[in-house]
Short mmCIF file of C-alpha atoms in Angstrom, two decimals:
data_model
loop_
_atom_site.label_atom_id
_atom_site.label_comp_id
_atom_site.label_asym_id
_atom_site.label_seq_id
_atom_site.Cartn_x
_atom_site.Cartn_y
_atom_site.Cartn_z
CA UNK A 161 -88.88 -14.83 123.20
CA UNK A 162 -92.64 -15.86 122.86
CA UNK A 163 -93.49 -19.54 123.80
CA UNK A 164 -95.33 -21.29 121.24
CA UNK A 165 -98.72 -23.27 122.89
CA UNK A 166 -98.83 -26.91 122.58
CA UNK A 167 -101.27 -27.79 119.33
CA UNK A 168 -103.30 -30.67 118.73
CA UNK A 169 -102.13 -32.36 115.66
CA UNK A 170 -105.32 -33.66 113.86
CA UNK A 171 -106.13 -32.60 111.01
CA UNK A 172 -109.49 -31.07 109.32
CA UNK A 173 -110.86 -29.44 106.72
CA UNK A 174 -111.21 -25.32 107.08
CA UNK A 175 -114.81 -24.20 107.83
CA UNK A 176 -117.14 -21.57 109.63
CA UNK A 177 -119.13 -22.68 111.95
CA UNK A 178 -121.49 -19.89 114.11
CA UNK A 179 -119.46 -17.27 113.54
CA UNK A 180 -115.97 -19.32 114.82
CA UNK A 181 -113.43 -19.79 112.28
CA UNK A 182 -112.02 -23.66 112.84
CA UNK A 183 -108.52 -23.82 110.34
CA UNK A 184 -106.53 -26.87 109.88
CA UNK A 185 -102.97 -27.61 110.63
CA UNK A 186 -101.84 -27.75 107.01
CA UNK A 187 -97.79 -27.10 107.72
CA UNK A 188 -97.25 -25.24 104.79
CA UNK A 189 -97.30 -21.36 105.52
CA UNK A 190 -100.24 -19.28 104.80
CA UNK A 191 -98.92 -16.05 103.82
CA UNK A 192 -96.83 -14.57 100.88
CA UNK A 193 -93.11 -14.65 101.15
CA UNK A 194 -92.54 -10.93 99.84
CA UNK A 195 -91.35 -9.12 102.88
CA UNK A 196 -94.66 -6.39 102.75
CA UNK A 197 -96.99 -9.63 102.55
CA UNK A 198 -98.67 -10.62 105.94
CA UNK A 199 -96.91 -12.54 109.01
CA UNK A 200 -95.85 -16.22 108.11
CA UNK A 201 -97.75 -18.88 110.33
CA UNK A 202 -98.74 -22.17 109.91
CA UNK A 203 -102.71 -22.88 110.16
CA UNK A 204 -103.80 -24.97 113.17
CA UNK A 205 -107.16 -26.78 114.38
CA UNK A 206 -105.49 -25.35 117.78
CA UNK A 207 -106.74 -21.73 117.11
CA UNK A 208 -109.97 -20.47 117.25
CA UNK A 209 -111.04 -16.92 116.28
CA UNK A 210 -114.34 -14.63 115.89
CA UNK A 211 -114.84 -11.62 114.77
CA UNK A 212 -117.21 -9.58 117.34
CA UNK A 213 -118.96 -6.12 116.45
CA UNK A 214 -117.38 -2.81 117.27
CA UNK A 215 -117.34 -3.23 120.95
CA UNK A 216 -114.35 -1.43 121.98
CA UNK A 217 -114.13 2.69 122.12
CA UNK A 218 -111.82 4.04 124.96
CA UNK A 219 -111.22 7.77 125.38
CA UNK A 220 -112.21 11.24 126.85
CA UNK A 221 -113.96 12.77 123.57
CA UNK A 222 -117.09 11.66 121.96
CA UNK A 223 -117.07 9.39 118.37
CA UNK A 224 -119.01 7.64 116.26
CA UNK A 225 -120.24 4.48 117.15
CA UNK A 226 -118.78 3.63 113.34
CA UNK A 227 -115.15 4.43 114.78
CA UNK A 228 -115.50 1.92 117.26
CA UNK A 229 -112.82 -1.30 116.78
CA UNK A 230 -113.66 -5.03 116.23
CA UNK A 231 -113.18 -6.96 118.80
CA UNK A 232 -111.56 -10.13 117.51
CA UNK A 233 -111.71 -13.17 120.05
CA UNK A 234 -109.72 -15.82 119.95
CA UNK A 235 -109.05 -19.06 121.77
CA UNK A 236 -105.48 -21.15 121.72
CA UNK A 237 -106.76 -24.35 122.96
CA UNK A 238 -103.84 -25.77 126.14
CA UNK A 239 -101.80 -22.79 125.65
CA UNK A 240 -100.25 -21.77 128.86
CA UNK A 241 -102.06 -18.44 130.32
CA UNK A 242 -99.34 -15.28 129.59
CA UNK A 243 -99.01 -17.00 125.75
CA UNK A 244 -99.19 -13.35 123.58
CA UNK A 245 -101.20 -13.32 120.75
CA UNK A 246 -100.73 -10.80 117.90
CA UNK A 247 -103.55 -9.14 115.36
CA UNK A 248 -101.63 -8.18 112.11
CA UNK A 249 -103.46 -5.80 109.84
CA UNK A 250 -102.87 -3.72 106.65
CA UNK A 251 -101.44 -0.42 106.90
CA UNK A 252 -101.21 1.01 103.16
CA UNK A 253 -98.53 -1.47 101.93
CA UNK A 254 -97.58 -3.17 105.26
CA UNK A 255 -98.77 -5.24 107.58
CA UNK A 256 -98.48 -4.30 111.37
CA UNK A 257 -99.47 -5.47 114.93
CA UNK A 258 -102.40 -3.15 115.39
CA UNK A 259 -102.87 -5.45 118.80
CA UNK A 260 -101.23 -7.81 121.22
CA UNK A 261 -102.27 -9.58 124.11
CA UNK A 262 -102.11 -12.60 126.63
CA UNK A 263 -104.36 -15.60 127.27
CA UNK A 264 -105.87 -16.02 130.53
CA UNK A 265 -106.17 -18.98 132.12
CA UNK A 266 -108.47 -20.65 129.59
CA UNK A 267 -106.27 -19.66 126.69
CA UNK A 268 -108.83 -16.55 125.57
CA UNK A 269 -107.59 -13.48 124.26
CA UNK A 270 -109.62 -10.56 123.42
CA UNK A 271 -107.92 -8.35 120.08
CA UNK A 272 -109.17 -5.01 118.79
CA UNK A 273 -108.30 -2.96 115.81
CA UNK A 274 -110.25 -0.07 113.96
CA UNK A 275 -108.98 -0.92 110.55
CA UNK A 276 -111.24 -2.78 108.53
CA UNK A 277 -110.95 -5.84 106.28
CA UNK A 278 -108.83 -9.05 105.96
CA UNK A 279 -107.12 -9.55 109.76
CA UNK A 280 -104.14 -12.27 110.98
CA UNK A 281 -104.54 -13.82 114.46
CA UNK A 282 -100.65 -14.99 114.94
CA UNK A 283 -99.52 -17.02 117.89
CA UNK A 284 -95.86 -17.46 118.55
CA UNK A 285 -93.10 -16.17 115.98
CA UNK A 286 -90.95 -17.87 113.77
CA UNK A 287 -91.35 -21.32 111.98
CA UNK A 288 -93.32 -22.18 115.57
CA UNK A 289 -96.00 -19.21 114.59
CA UNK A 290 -99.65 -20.25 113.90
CA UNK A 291 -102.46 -18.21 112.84
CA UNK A 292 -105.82 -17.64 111.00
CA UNK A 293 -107.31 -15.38 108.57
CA UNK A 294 -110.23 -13.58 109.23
CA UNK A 295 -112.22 -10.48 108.52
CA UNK A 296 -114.15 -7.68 109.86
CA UNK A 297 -117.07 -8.71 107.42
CA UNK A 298 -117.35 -11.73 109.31
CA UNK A 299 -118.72 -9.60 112.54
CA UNK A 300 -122.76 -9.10 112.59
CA UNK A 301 -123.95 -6.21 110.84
CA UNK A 302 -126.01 -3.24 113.11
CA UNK A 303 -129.74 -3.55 113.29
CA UNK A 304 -130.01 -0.53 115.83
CA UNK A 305 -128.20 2.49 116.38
CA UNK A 306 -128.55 5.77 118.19
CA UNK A 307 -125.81 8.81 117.95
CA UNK A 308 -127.70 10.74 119.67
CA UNK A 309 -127.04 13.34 116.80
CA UNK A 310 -130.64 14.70 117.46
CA UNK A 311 -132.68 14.60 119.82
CA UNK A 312 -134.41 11.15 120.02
CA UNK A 313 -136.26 11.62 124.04
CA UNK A 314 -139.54 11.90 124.49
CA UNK A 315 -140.78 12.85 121.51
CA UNK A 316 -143.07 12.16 119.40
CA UNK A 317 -141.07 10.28 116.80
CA UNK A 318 -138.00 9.62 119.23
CA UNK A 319 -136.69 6.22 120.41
CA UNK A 320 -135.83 6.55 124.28
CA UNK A 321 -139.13 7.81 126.25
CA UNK A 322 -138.76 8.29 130.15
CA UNK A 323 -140.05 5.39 132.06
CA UNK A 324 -143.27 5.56 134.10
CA UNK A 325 -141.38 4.83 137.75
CA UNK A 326 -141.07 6.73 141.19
CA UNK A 327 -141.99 6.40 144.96
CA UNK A 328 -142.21 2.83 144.55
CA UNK A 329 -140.29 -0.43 145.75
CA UNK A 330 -136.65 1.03 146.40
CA UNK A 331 -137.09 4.23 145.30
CA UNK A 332 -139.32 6.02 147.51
CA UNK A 333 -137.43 9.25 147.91
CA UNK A 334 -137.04 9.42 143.83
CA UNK A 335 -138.57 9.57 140.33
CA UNK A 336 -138.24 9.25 136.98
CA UNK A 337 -138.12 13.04 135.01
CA UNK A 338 -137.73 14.21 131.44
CA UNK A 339 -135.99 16.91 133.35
CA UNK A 340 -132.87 14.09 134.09
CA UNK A 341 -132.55 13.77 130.12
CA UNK A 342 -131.35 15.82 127.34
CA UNK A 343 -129.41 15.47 124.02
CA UNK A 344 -126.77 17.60 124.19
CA UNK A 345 -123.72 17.76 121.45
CA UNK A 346 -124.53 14.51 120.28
CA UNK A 347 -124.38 12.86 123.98
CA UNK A 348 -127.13 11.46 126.03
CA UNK A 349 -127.23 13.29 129.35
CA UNK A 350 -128.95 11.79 132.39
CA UNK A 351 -128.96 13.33 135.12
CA UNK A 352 -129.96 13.21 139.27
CA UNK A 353 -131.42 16.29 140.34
CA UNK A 354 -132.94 17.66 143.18
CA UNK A 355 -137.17 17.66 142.97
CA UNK A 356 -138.30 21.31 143.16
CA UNK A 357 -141.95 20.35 143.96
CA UNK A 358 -141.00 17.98 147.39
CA UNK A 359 -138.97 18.50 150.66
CA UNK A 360 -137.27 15.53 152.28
CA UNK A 361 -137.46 12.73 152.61
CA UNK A 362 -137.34 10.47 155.37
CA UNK A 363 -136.03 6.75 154.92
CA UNK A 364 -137.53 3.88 157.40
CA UNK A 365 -135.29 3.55 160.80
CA UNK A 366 -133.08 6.59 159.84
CA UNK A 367 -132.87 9.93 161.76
CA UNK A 368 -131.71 11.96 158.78
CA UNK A 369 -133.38 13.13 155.70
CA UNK A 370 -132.94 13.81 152.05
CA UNK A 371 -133.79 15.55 149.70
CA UNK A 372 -136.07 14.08 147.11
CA UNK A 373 -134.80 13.76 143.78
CA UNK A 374 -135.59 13.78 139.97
CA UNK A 375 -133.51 10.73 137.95
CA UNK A 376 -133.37 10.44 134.33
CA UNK A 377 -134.76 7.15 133.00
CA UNK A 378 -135.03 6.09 129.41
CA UNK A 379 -136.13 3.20 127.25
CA UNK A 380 -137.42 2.15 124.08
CA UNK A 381 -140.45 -0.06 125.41
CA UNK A 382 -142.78 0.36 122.22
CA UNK A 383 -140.47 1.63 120.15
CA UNK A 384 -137.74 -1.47 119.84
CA UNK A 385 -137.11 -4.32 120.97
CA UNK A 386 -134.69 -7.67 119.65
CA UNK A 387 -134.08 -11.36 120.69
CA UNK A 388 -130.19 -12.32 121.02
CA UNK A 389 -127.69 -10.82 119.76
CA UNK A 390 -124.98 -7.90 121.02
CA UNK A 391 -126.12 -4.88 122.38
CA UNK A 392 -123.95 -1.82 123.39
CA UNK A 393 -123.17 1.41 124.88
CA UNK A 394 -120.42 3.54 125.13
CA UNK A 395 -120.93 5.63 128.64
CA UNK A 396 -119.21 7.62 130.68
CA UNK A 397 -120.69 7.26 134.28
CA UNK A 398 -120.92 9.32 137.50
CA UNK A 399 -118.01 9.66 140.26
CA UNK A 400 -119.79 10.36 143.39
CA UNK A 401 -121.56 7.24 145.39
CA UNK A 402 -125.30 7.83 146.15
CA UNK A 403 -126.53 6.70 142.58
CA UNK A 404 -125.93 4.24 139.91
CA UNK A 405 -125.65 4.34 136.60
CA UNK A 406 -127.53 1.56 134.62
CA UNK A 407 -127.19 -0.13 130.88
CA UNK A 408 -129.94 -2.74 131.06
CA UNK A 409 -132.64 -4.37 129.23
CA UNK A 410 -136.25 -5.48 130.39
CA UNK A 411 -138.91 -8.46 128.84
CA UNK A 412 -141.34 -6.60 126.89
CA UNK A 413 -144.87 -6.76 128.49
CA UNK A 414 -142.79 -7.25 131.71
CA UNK A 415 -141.30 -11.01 133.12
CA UNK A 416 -143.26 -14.15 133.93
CA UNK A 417 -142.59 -16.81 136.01
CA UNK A 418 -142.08 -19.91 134.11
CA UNK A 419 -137.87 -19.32 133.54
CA UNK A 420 -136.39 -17.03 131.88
CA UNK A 421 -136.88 -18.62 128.30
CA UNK A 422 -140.70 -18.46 128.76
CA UNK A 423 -140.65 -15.60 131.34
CA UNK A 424 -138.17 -13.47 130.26
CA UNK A 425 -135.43 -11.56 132.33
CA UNK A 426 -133.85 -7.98 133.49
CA UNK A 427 -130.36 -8.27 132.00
CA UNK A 428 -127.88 -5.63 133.69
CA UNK A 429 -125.22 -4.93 131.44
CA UNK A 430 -123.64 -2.76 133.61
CA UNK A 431 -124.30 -0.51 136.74
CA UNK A 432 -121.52 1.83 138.45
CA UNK A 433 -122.14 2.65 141.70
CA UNK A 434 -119.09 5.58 141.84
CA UNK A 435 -115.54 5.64 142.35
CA UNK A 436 -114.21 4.58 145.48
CA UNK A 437 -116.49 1.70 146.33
CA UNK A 438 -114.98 -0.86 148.30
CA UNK A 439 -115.78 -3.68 145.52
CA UNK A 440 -114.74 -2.18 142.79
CA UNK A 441 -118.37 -0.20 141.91
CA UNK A 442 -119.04 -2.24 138.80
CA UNK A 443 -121.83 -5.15 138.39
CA UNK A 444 -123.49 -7.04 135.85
CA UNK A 445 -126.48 -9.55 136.80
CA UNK A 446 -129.50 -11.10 135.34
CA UNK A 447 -133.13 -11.69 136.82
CA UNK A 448 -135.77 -14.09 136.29
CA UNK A 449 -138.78 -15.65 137.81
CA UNK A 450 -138.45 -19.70 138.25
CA UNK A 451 -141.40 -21.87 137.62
CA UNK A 452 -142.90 -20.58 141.60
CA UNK A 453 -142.50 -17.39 140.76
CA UNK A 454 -139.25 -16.68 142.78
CA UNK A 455 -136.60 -14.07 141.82
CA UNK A 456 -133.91 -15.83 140.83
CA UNK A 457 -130.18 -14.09 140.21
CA UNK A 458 -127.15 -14.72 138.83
CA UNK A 459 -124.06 -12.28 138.27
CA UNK A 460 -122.08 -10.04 140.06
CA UNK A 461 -119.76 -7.70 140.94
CA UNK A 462 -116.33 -7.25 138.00
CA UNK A 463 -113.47 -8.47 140.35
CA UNK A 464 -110.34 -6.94 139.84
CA UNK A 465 -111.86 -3.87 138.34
CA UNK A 466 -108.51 -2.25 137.13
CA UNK A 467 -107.58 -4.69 134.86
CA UNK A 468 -110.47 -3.78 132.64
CA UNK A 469 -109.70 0.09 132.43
CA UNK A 470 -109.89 3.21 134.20
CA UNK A 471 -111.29 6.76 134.58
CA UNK A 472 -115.31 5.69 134.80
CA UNK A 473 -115.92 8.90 135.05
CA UNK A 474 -113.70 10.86 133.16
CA UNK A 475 -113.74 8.44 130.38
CA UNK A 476 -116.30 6.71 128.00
CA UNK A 477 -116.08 2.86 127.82
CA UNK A 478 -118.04 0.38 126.00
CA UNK A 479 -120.07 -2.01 127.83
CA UNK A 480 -122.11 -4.69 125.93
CA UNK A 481 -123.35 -8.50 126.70
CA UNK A 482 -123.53 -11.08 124.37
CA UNK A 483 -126.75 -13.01 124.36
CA UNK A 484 -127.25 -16.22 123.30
CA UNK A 485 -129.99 -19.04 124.31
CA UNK A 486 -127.09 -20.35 126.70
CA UNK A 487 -125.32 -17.90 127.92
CA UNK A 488 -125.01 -13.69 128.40
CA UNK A 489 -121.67 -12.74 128.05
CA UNK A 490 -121.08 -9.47 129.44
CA UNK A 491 -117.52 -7.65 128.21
CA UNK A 492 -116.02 -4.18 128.57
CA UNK A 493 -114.49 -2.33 125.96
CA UNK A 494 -114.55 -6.15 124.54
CA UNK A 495 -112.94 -8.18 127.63
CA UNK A 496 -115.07 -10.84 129.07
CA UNK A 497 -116.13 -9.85 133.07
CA UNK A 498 -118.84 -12.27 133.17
CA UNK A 499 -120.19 -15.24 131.62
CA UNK A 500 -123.55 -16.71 132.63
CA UNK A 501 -124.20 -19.96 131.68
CA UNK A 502 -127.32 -21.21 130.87
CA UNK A 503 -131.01 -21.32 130.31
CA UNK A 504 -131.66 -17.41 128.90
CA UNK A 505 -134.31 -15.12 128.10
CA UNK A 506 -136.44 -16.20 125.05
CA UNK A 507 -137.98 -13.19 125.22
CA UNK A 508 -137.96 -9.46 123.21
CA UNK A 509 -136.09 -7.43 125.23
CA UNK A 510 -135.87 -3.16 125.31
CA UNK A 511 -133.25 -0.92 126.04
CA UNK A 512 -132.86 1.38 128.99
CA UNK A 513 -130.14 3.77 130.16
CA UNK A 514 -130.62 5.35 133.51
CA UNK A 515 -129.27 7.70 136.40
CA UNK A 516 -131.19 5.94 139.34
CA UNK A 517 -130.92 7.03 142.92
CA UNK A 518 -131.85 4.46 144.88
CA UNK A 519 -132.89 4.68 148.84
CA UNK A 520 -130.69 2.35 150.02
CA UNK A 521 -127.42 4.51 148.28
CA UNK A 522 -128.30 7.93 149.64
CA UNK A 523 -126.98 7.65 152.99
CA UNK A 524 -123.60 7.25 151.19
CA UNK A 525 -123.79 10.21 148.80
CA UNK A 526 -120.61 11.75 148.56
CA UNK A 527 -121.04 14.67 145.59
CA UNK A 528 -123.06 17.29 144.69
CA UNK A 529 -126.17 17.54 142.98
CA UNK A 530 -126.54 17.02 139.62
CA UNK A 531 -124.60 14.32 139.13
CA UNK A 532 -124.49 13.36 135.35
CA UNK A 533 -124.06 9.76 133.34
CA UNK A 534 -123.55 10.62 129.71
CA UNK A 535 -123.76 8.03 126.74
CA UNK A 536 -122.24 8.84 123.37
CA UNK A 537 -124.15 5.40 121.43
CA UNK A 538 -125.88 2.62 122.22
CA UNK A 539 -126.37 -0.20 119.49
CA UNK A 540 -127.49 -3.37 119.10
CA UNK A 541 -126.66 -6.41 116.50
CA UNK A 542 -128.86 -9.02 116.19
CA UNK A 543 -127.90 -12.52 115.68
CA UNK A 544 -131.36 -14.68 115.98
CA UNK A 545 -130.82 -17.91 118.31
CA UNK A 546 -127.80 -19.19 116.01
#
């Protein structure tokens, strides 16, 4: 039997505020009484709930970013972590539990469901049940969106370009390519590939040498850029150690020193560095110059990798990061892994997707070359600094 949380008890009018849906604890029930009506709860200042974009897309097959679900987030304030939290929606003429799960240790809960329109957050069951009403046209609305149903790389009218970069900084022994990216079948394809017009290469202080490489490296500096807001994509990455593959953003006209609001920052969303790794193989970080000119960092590896999914690289996931003028809040498939508080880029920011092999991984390359990162979407929603 579920245990109810403990609710505060005072009262207040219902509002929305940002984007969070505050309800009172009224003690009359909210919801019809006819048995195909939706669950019976009482409201409660206890309960907080958002509605997020469609941030959540598991599975082997391509789809339209449209198909993704909403991710609804909600937050039972002192409820115990374990507490299950249900999200009712309508099925034709009934209402089912399209999603249940527990609070962590800070009583948040993160809810998904691909059916559109009025939603119930329920916590508990019986006359102990509270809840809120919500919607899916309370989430932010797309500004950007690629399908990749044609082919938007380096042309003339596309969106992603390849990136000016190679034999530089940590990358001496590789370089950006349009050969490492191509639209095929409505995917994004990047690729690592071995560089038909060099030999080896040698790193500093090792014996053994490698072969140079070609990596596919896209971004839509000049093309788009956006300040706060969500931005997504749903990837599939490479298995084999020796490369990463990269969701990130960069300042347009390149960071500053002065902080991150002034400056601007790199924002990871995510980079795999292959199955197997001995912490997991996922990070998210950001980077900015302080007021000396000093790389700061903040981030991390995603502890406890599991419990966020599985199948890297045999399935697509969604990775995105929240970004606000306090905090990036980096989620996959719509679960919080990070959340970095504080001072933010105030910056526009582009997109870029990349296979990078960089010289410090290839003395642990374990696969075979190509190795391949595909992406089925990325989008972004703005919000504006609300």
């Amino acid at each position: 039997m579920s245990r109810a949380p403990r609710l505060a008890s005072r009262p207040r009018p219902r509002r929305l505020v940002g984007g969070v849906l505050v309800v009172a604890l009224l003690g009359a029930g909210c919801s019809a009484a006819e048995e195909a009506g939706p669950p019976s709860y009482r409201d409660s200042d206890a309960l907080e709930v958002r509605v997020l974009p469609q941030l959540a897309a598991t599975g082997e097959d391509p789809e339209p970013a449209d198909d993704a679900a909403w991710v609804v987030a909600a937050t039972v304030e002192d409820a115990e972590a374990g507490t299950p939290v249900r999200l009712f929606a309508e099925d034709g003429d009934d209402w089912t539990s399209v999603s249940e799960q527990e609070t962590d240790a800070d009583g948040e809960v993160a809810l998904t469901t691909r059916t559109p329109g009025v939603l119930h957050v329920v916590v508990g069951e019986g006359e102990d049940a509270v809840g809120a009403e919500v919607s899916t046209d309370d989430a932010p609305e797309a500004s950007f969106t690629d399908d990749f149903e044609r082919d938007t790389v380096d042309e003339a009218d596309g969106t992603w370009h390849t990136r000016d970069q190679g034999h530089v900084g940590v990358r001496m022994c590789s370089r950006a390519d349009p050969r490492g990216a191509e639209v095929l079948d409505g995917v994004l394809r990047l690729s690592v590939l071995d560089d038909p017009a060099r030999g080896q290469c040698r790193l500093p202080g090792r014996r053994k040498q490698f072969p140079y490489r070609l990596n596919g490296h896209v971004g839509t500096e000049g093309v788009y850029g956006f300040t706060y807001g969500f931005a997504a994509a749903r990837i599939k990455a490479q298995s084999a150690r020796g490369q990463h593959a990269a969701f990130w953003m960069q300042a347009v006209g390149g960071q500053s020193a002065g902080g991150a609001r002034t400056g601007g920052a790199e924002i990871d969303v995510m980079e795999y560095f292959g199955d197997g790794h001995p912490e997991g193989g996922l990070t998210s970080f950001a980077y900015w110059l302080d007021e000396d000119g000093r790389k700061q960092t903040s981030g991390g590896w995603v502890r406890d990798l599991d419990q966020y999914g599985e199948g890297w690289a045999e399935q697509y996931h969604v990775f995105s990061v929240e970004w606000t003028p306090e905090e990036y809040v980096f989620r996959i498939d719509g679960q919080v892994t990070h959340r970095l508080e504080g001072e933010t880029s105030g910056r526009q920011e582009f997109l870029i997707l990349s296979l990078l092999s960089s010289d410090y991984e290839l003395p642990r390359f374990n696969g075979e070359l190509p190795e391949h990162m595909d992406v089925d979407w990325a989008r972004v929603w703005e919000t504006g600094p609300r």
